[in-house]
Amino acid sequence: MEMVSRLRRKFIALGTAAVVLIVFVVLAALNLASFYDEGNRIEAVLSYITRHDGKLPEKRIVDEGFDYTPEFAFQTRYYWAKFSEDGALLAADASHIAAVTDEEAEALATRLAHGVSLRGNYEADGAYYAYLVTKLEGGGSFVVVMDCTREMQMVWNGVRFSVLVGLLCVLLYIALVACFSRCLVAPFVRNLKSQRQFVTNASHELKTPIAIISANTEVLEITMGKNQWTETILKQVKRLSGLVNDMVALAKLEERVSEHFHPIEVNCTETAREVIASFELPAKEQGKRI
């Protein structure tokens, strides 16, 4: 049945849209939280280096905003530079990083110290760097730049993995819903078939009394002559027969109204007159006026 197929497709489409929305919101929240957490950890490391004049902890520390391991000081790649109040370079150290030379470190630190932003990040030669510029109390500034390529790669790998898992979940959901959609729409199909069967049976049952009323009225016209009453009865019988035929036709349709019907203009005045005419005799007998 075309209508049942359309219902299944709509059910699958709406369910899939809902699941995609939920998966998108959940994954977006998780990934944003991951970026936010990693950003806080990087800033905590940069702040620690600044507070300790370019040195990392040599033993375990707590409550600093980042996890300490015995290899932490050797795994963290960074350089720093210290400037006086007038912008002159006082000291610099690029011994903790291999990708940047001393000259490059001094040039980059000088540019960052005189820049507008006090914290941020930049990319160079495929590597990701984060920096922090701190204004010192006695004047001058302290610049720390740290290589965060490994950390950001881990975060982006997590993003790609989560997107892949989300797509697999959506595809699995579509497959399961497609398999079980027949069971889900089965009660609706049974109800629809019962309604159609009832309408068909009721329509056929109504045809018999309508035919008898029509035949008896025609006999009355032959024996007693035509009058307003018999004409009204035959008109209403004809109308009722049309309604019964329409019910049978509608029961066989599959919700493709646009393919079976075309809108037409209706004379409302004529329709109202026909309805009023059917009540004229009963109203006259009761002394009522329409």
mmCIF file of C-alpha atoms in Angstrom:
data_model
loop_
_atom_site.group_PDB
_atom_site.id
_atom_site.type_symbol
_atom_site.label_atom_id
_atom_site.label_comp_id
_atom_site.label_asym_id
_atom_site.label_seq_id
_atom_site.Cartn_x
_atom_site.Cartn_y
_atom_site.Cartn_z
ATOM 1 C CA MET A 1 0.000 0.000 0.000
ATOM 2 C CA GLU A 2 1.336 3.357 -1.074
ATOM 3 C CA MET A 3 -0.015 5.127 2.008
ATOM 4 C CA VAL A 4 1.653 2.645 4.365
ATOM 5 C CA SER A 5 4.945 3.015 2.491
ATOM 6 C CA ARG A 6 4.708 6.790 2.819
ATOM 7 C CA LEU A 7 3.950 6.461 6.509
ATOM 8 C CA ARG A 8 7.004 4.241 7.025
ATOM 9 C CA ARG A 9 9.242 6.648 5.128
ATOM 10 C CA LYS A 10 7.969 9.614 7.134
ATOM 11 C CA PHE A 11 8.431 7.726 10.384
ATOM 12 C CA ILE A 12 12.004 6.784 9.476
ATOM 13 C CA ALA A 13 12.782 10.336 8.291
ATOM 14 C CA LEU A 14 11.400 12.013 11.436
ATOM 15 C CA GLY A 15 13.073 9.493 13.729
ATOM 16 C CA THR A 16 16.378 9.894 11.922
ATOM 17 C CA ALA A 17 16.148 13.685 12.104
ATOM 18 C CA ALA A 18 15.532 13.493 15.856
ATOM 19 C CA VAL A 19 18.460 11.106 16.389
ATOM 20 C CA VAL A 20 20.775 13.218 14.213
ATOM 21 C CA LEU A 21 19.841 16.311 16.239
ATOM 22 C CA ILE A 22 20.465 14.534 19.551
ATOM 23 C CA VAL A 23 23.777 13.046 18.373
ATOM 24 C CA PHE A 24 24.887 16.424 17.013
ATOM 25 C CA VAL A 25 24.078 18.242 20.260
ATOM 26 C CA VAL A 26 25.757 15.589 22.433
ATOM 27 C CA LEU A 27 28.898 15.356 20.293
ATOM 28 C CA ALA A 28 29.131 19.132 19.957
ATOM 29 C CA ALA A 29 28.861 19.534 23.746
ATOM 30 C CA LEU A 30 31.480 16.836 24.385
ATOM 31 C CA ASN A 31 33.937 18.213 21.840
ATOM 32 C CA LEU A 32 33.488 21.800 22.992
ATOM 33 C CA ALA A 33 34.073 20.647 26.561
ATOM 34 C CA SER A 34 37.205 18.827 25.392
ATOM 35 C CA PHE A 35 38.543 21.966 23.665
ATOM 36 C CA TYR A 36 37.675 24.073 26.695
ATOM 37 C CA ASP A 37 39.373 21.670 29.108
ATOM 38 C CA GLU A 38 42.500 21.412 26.963
ATOM 39 C CA GLY A 39 42.635 25.195 26.627
ATOM 40 C CA ASN A 40 42.480 25.594 30.400
ATOM 41 C CA ARG A 41 45.226 22.995 30.851
ATOM 42 C CA ILE A 42 47.500 24.754 28.351
ATOM 43 C CA GLU A 43 46.939 28.108 30.017
ATOM 44 C CA ALA A 44 47.661 26.557 33.425
ATOM 45 C CA VAL A 45 51.034 25.279 32.156
ATOM 46 C CA LEU A 46 51.884 28.653 30.609
ATOM 47 C CA SER A 47 50.952 30.425 33.854
ATOM 48 C CA TYR A 48 53.078 28.039 35.898
ATOM 49 C CA ILE A 49 56.104 28.631 33.640
ATOM 50 C CA THR A 50 55.582 32.400 33.935
ATOM 51 C CA ARG A 51 55.322 32.329 37.732
ATOM 52 C CA HIS A 52 58.490 30.221 38.027
ATOM 53 C CA ASP A 53 60.676 32.245 35.645
ATOM 54 C CA GLY A 54 60.590 29.776 32.785
ATOM 55 C CA LYS A 55 60.959 26.570 34.814
ATOM 56 C CA LEU A 56 58.733 23.518 35.008
ATOM 57 C CA PRO A 57 58.272 21.451 38.161
ATOM 58 C CA GLU A 58 60.871 18.781 38.857
ATOM 59 C CA LYS A 59 58.652 16.868 41.255
ATOM 60 C CA ARG A 60 54.997 16.105 41.608
ATOM 61 C CA ILE A 61 52.683 19.080 42.188
ATOM 62 C CA VAL A 62 48.949 19.357 42.768
ATOM 63 C CA ASP A 63 46.229 21.931 42.227
ATOM 64 C CA GLU A 64 47.998 23.651 39.356
ATOM 65 C CA GLY A 65 45.443 22.846 36.669
ATOM 66 C CA PHE A 66 47.407 20.175 34.819
ATOM 67 C CA ASP A 67 48.408 16.558 35.419
ATOM 68 C CA TYR A 68 52.005 15.967 36.432
ATOM 69 C CA THR A 69 54.030 12.942 35.338
ATOM 70 C CA PRO A 70 57.758 12.224 35.801
ATOM 71 C CA GLU A 71 58.279 12.936 32.096
ATOM 72 C CA PHE A 72 56.166 16.086 32.033
ATOM 73 C CA ALA A 73 59.126 18.500 32.116
ATOM 74 C CA PHE A 74 60.816 16.637 29.251
ATOM 75 C CA GLN A 75 57.698 16.280 27.109
ATOM 76 C CA THR A 76 56.705 19.930 27.290
ATOM 77 C CA ARG A 77 58.336 21.954 24.499
ATOM 78 C CA TYR A 78 58.442 25.711 25.052
ATOM 79 C CA TYR A 79 60.543 28.858 25.011
ATOM 80 C CA TRP A 80 60.317 32.106 26.918
ATOM 81 C CA ALA A 81 61.621 35.659 26.831
ATOM 82 C CA LYS A 82 61.702 38.509 29.342
ATOM 83 C CA PHE A 83 61.527 42.181 28.376
ATOM 84 C CA SER A 84 62.153 45.392 30.258
ATOM 85 C CA GLU A 85 59.660 48.220 30.584
ATOM 86 C CA ASP A 86 61.052 49.948 27.506
ATOM 87 C CA GLY A 87 60.788 46.731 25.492
ATOM 88 C CA ALA A 88 64.432 45.674 25.575
ATOM 89 C CA LEU A 89 65.149 41.948 25.733
ATOM 90 C CA LEU A 90 66.517 41.019 29.139
ATOM 91 C CA ALA A 91 66.689 37.225 28.895
ATOM 92 C CA ALA A 92 65.483 34.381 26.713
ATOM 93 C CA ASP A 93 65.640 30.600 26.702
ATOM 94 C CA ALA A 94 64.893 28.315 23.751
ATOM 95 C CA SER A 95 66.680 25.253 25.110
ATOM 96 C CA HIS A 96 63.412 23.426 25.785
ATOM 97 C CA ILE A 97 62.345 23.364 22.140
ATOM 98 C CA ALA A 98 64.080 22.089 19.022
ATOM 99 C CA ALA A 99 61.825 23.399 16.257
ATOM 100 C CA VAL A 100 62.663 27.061 16.938
ATOM 101 C CA THR A 101 66.148 28.597 16.973
ATOM 102 C CA ASP A 102 67.276 31.184 19.501
ATOM 103 C CA GLU A 103 67.024 33.946 16.901
ATOM 104 C CA GLU A 104 63.553 32.863 15.832
ATOM 105 C CA ALA A 105 62.432 32.595 19.449
ATOM 106 C CA GLU A 106 63.642 36.102 20.258
ATOM 107 C CA ALA A 107 62.023 37.559 17.141
ATOM 108 C CA LEU A 108 58.692 35.837 17.770
ATOM 109 C CA ALA A 109 58.702 36.709 21.480
ATOM 110 C CA THR A 110 59.451 40.353 20.670
ATOM 111 C CA ARG A 111 56.572 40.516 18.229
ATOM 112 C CA LEU A 112 54.180 38.912 20.749
ATOM 113 C CA ALA A 113 55.336 41.208 23.578
ATOM 114 C CA HIS A 114 54.546 44.263 21.483
ATOM 115 C CA GLY A 115 51.273 42.828 20.165
ATOM 116 C CA VAL A 116 47.749 43.656 21.248
ATOM 117 C CA SER A 117 46.666 40.227 22.490
ATOM 118 C CA LEU A 118 48.051 38.887 25.771
ATOM 119 C CA ARG A 119 47.137 35.271 25.038
ATOM 120 C CA GLY A 120 46.312 33.246 21.967
ATOM 121 C CA ASN A 121 47.685 30.726 19.534
ATOM 122 C CA TYR A 122 49.165 30.463 16.066
ATOM 123 C CA GLU A 123 50.280 27.807 13.598
ATOM 124 C CA ALA A 124 53.684 27.558 11.963
ATOM 125 C CA ASP A 125 55.148 24.793 9.794
ATOM 126 C CA GLY A 126 52.270 22.471 10.660
ATOM 127 C CA ALA A 127 52.761 22.926 14.401
ATOM 128 C CA TYR A 128 50.344 24.493 16.858
ATOM 129 C CA TYR A 129 51.675 27.002 19.409
ATOM 130 C CA ALA A 130 49.986 28.716 22.353
ATOM 131 C CA TYR A 131 51.402 31.816 24.024
ATOM 132 C CA LEU A 132 50.880 33.932 27.127
ATOM 133 C CA VAL A 133 52.137 37.485 27.636
ATOM 134 C CA THR A 134 52.249 38.581 31.285
ATOM 135 C CA LYS A 135 52.856 42.168 32.390
ATOM 136 C CA LEU A 136 55.280 42.206 35.327
ATOM 137 C CA GLU A 137 54.702 44.277 38.453
ATOM 138 C CA GLY A 138 57.948 46.238 38.187
ATOM 139 C CA GLY A 139 57.382 46.935 34.491
ATOM 140 C CA GLY A 140 58.255 44.872 31.498
ATOM 141 C CA SER A 141 56.707 41.652 30.274
ATOM 142 C CA PHE A 142 57.268 37.914 30.261
ATOM 143 C CA VAL A 143 56.412 35.887 27.129
ATOM 144 C CA VAL A 144 55.967 32.088 27.086
ATOM 145 C CA VAL A 145 55.314 30.113 23.908
ATOM 146 C CA MET A 146 54.525 26.387 24.107
ATOM 147 C CA ASP A 147 54.223 23.746 21.411
ATOM 148 C CA CYS A 148 50.742 22.211 21.797
ATOM 149 C CA THR A 149 50.720 20.165 18.597
ATOM 150 C CA ARG A 150 50.451 16.821 20.340
ATOM 151 C CA GLU A 151 47.624 17.945 22.633
ATOM 152 C CA MET A 152 45.604 19.510 19.826
ATOM 153 C CA GLN A 153 46.107 16.477 17.600
ATOM 154 C CA MET A 154 44.673 14.333 20.372
ATOM 155 C CA VAL A 155 41.681 16.652 20.664
ATOM 156 C CA TRP A 156 41.083 16.681 16.905
ATOM 157 C CA ASN A 157 41.477 12.912 16.772
ATOM 158 C CA GLY A 158 38.796 12.736 19.434
ATOM 159 C CA VAL A 159 36.568 14.953 17.301
ATOM 160 C CA ARG A 160 37.042 12.783 14.222
ATOM 161 C CA PHE A 161 36.462 9.615 16.225
ATOM 162 C CA SER A 162 33.287 11.018 17.802
ATOM 163 C CA VAL A 163 31.948 12.085 14.398
ATOM 164 C CA LEU A 164 32.633 8.593 13.033
ATOM 165 C CA VAL A 165 30.898 6.991 16.002
ATOM 166 C CA GLY A 166 27.958 9.393 15.595
ATOM 167 C CA LEU A 167 27.579 8.495 11.907
ATOM 168 C CA LEU A 168 27.722 4.796 12.708
ATOM 169 C CA CYS A 169 25.045 5.271 15.384
ATOM 170 C CA VAL A 170 22.778 7.117 12.952
ATOM 171 C CA LEU A 171 23.247 4.450 10.255
ATOM 172 C CA LEU A 172 22.588 1.691 12.778
ATOM 173 C CA TYR A 173 19.457 3.491 13.938
ATOM 174 C CA ILE A 174 18.189 3.826 10.358
ATOM 175 C CA ALA A 175 18.812 0.130 9.733
ATOM 176 C CA LEU A 176 17.009 -0.928 12.922
ATOM 177 C CA VAL A 177 14.053 1.401 12.367
ATOM 178 C CA ALA A 178 13.737 0.216 8.756
ATOM 179 C CA CYS A 179 13.641 -3.380 10.007
ATOM 180 C CA PHE A 180 11.117 -2.787 12.790
ATOM 181 C CA SER A 181 8.990 -0.129 11.082
ATOM 182 C CA ARG A 182 6.627 -2.790 9.739
ATOM 183 C CA CYS A 183 5.857 -3.883 13.301
ATOM 184 C CA LEU A 184 5.398 -0.274 14.383
ATOM 185 C CA VAL A 185 2.851 0.581 11.672
ATOM 186 C CA ALA A 186 1.078 -2.796 11.782
ATOM 187 C CA PRO A 187 -1.627 -1.632 14.288
ATOM 188 C CA PHE A 188 -2.311 1.416 12.148
ATOM 189 C CA VAL A 189 -2.644 -0.767 9.041
ATOM 190 C CA ARG A 190 -5.062 -3.132 10.799
ATOM 191 C CA ASN A 191 -7.130 -0.206 12.050
ATOM 192 C CA LEU A 192 -7.194 1.348 8.589
ATOM 193 C CA LYS A 193 -8.325 -1.908 6.986
ATOM 194 C CA SER A 194 -11.050 -2.315 9.625
ATOM 195 C CA GLN A 195 -12.314 1.205 8.986
ATOM 196 C CA ARG A 196 -12.406 0.662 5.246
ATOM 197 C CA GLN A 197 -14.184 -2.663 5.646
ATOM 198 C CA PHE A 198 -16.741 -1.065 7.945
ATOM 199 C CA VAL A 199 -17.406 1.802 5.535
ATOM 200 C CA THR A 200 -17.750 -0.625 2.610
ATOM 201 C CA ASN A 201 -20.105 -2.941 4.477
ATOM 202 C CA ALA A 202 -22.178 -0.051 5.843
ATOM 203 C CA SER A 203 -22.464 1.465 2.371
ATOM 204 C CA HIS A 204 -23.712 -1.798 0.885
ATOM 205 C CA GLU A 205 -26.196 -2.239 3.725
ATOM 206 C CA LEU A 206 -27.552 1.276 3.186
ATOM 207 C CA LYS A 207 -28.195 0.688 -0.496
ATOM 208 C CA THR A 208 -30.987 -1.807 0.215
ATOM 209 C CA PRO A 209 -33.285 0.473 2.274
ATOM 210 C CA ILE A 210 -32.530 3.351 -0.089
ATOM 211 C CA ALA A 211 -33.615 1.241 -3.054
ATOM 212 C CA ILE A 212 -36.807 0.183 -1.221
ATOM 213 C CA ILE A 213 -37.678 3.773 -0.298
ATOM 214 C CA SER A 214 -37.102 4.890 -3.884
ATOM 215 C CA ALA A 215 -39.238 2.058 -5.286
ATOM 216 C CA ASN A 216 -42.104 2.677 -2.848
ATOM 217 C CA THR A 217 -42.084 6.377 -3.571
ATOM 218 C CA GLU A 218 -42.279 5.737 -7.306
ATOM 219 C CA VAL A 219 -45.259 3.401 -6.702
ATOM 220 C CA LEU A 220 -46.968 6.146 -4.709
ATOM 221 C CA GLU A 221 -46.420 8.566 -7.591
ATOM 222 C CA ILE A 222 -47.981 6.084 -10.017
ATOM 223 C CA THR A 223 -51.000 5.349 -7.850
ATOM 224 C CA MET A 224 -51.626 8.731 -6.255
ATOM 225 C CA GLY A 225 -49.817 11.104 -8.553
ATOM 226 C CA LYS A 226 -46.780 13.302 -8.008
ATOM 227 C CA ASN A 227 -46.693 15.849 -5.224
ATOM 228 C CA GLN A 228 -44.177 17.893 -3.279
ATOM 229 C CA TRP A 229 -43.696 15.125 -0.756
ATOM 230 C CA THR A 230 -42.806 12.416 -3.265
ATOM 231 C CA GLU A 231 -40.527 14.758 -5.207
ATOM 232 C CA THR A 232 -38.688 15.696 -2.017
ATOM 233 C CA ILE A 233 -38.333 12.037 -1.022
ATOM 234 C CA LEU A 234 -36.899 11.052 -4.419
ATOM 235 C CA LYS A 235 -34.534 14.011 -4.385
ATOM 236 C CA GLN A 236 -33.242 13.087 -0.936
ATOM 237 C CA VAL A 237 -32.954 9.411 -1.941
ATOM 238 C CA LYS A 238 -30.872 10.425 -4.934
ATOM 239 C CA ARG A 239 -28.706 12.589 -2.724
ATOM 240 C CA LEU A 240 -28.276 9.815 -0.176
ATOM 241 C CA SER A 241 -27.335 7.354 -2.929
ATOM 242 C CA GLY A 242 -24.639 9.748 -4.112
ATOM 243 C CA LEU A 243 -23.278 10.070 -0.582
ATOM 244 C CA VAL A 244 -23.130 6.285 -0.211
ATOM 245 C CA ASN A 245 -21.268 5.940 -3.506
ATOM 246 C CA ASP A 246 -18.836 8.651 -2.418
ATOM 247 C CA MET A 247 -18.180 6.782 0.844
ATOM 248 C CA VAL A 248 -17.339 3.612 -1.065
ATOM 249 C CA ALA A 249 -15.004 5.538 -3.385
ATOM 250 C CA LEU A 250 -13.254 7.293 -0.509
ATOM 251 C CA ALA A 251 -12.760 3.993 1.310
ATOM 252 C CA LYS A 252 -10.739 2.694 -1.645
ATOM 253 C CA LEU A 253 -8.404 5.650 -1.919
ATOM 254 C CA GLU A 254 -4.843 5.593 -0.544
ATOM 255 C CA GLU A 255 -4.416 9.226 0.504
ATOM 256 C CA ARG A 256 -3.423 10.399 -2.927
ATOM 257 C CA VAL A 257 -6.064 13.053 -3.099
ATOM 258 C CA SER A 258 -4.026 15.384 -5.299
ATOM 259 C CA GLU A 259 -3.757 12.662 -7.944
ATOM 260 C CA HIS A 260 -7.485 11.759 -7.916
ATOM 261 C CA PHE A 261 -9.264 15.051 -7.336
ATOM 262 C CA HIS A 262 -9.024 18.512 -8.746
ATOM 263 C CA PRO A 263 -10.460 21.575 -7.010
ATOM 264 C CA ILE A 264 -13.525 23.115 -8.700
ATOM 265 C CA GLU A 265 -15.616 26.193 -8.077
ATOM 266 C CA VAL A 266 -18.766 25.682 -6.003
ATOM 267 C CA ASN A 267 -21.904 27.802 -6.193
ATOM 268 C CA CYS A 268 -22.603 28.361 -2.516
ATOM 269 C CA THR A 269 -25.925 30.076 -3.200
ATOM 270 C CA GLU A 270 -27.267 27.141 -5.208
ATOM 271 C CA THR A 271 -26.087 24.680 -2.583
ATOM 272 C CA ALA A 272 -27.815 26.685 0.150
ATOM 273 C CA ARG A 273 -31.040 26.765 -1.883
ATOM 274 C CA GLU A 274 -31.003 22.991 -2.310
ATOM 275 C CA VAL A 275 -30.541 22.475 1.435
ATOM 276 C CA ILE A 276 -33.270 24.972 2.279
ATOM 277 C CA ALA A 277 -35.649 23.350 -0.192
ATOM 278 C CA SER A 278 -35.343 20.025 1.627
ATOM 279 C CA PHE A 279 -36.642 21.680 4.827
ATOM 280 C CA GLU A 280 -39.435 23.758 3.316
ATOM 281 C CA LEU A 281 -42.243 21.180 3.644
ATOM 282 C CA PRO A 282 -41.420 20.054 7.218
ATOM 283 C CA ALA A 283 -41.133 23.695 8.236
ATOM 284 C CA LYS A 284 -44.470 24.525 6.580
ATOM 285 C CA GLU A 285 -46.216 21.655 8.341
ATOM 286 C CA GLN A 286 -44.908 22.880 11.688
ATOM 287 C CA GLY A 287 -45.869 26.470 10.946
ATOM 288 C CA LYS A 288 -42.290 27.616 10.853
ATOM 289 C CA ARG A 289 -40.650 30.019 8.473
ATOM 290 C CA ILE A 290 -37.197 29.630 6.930
#
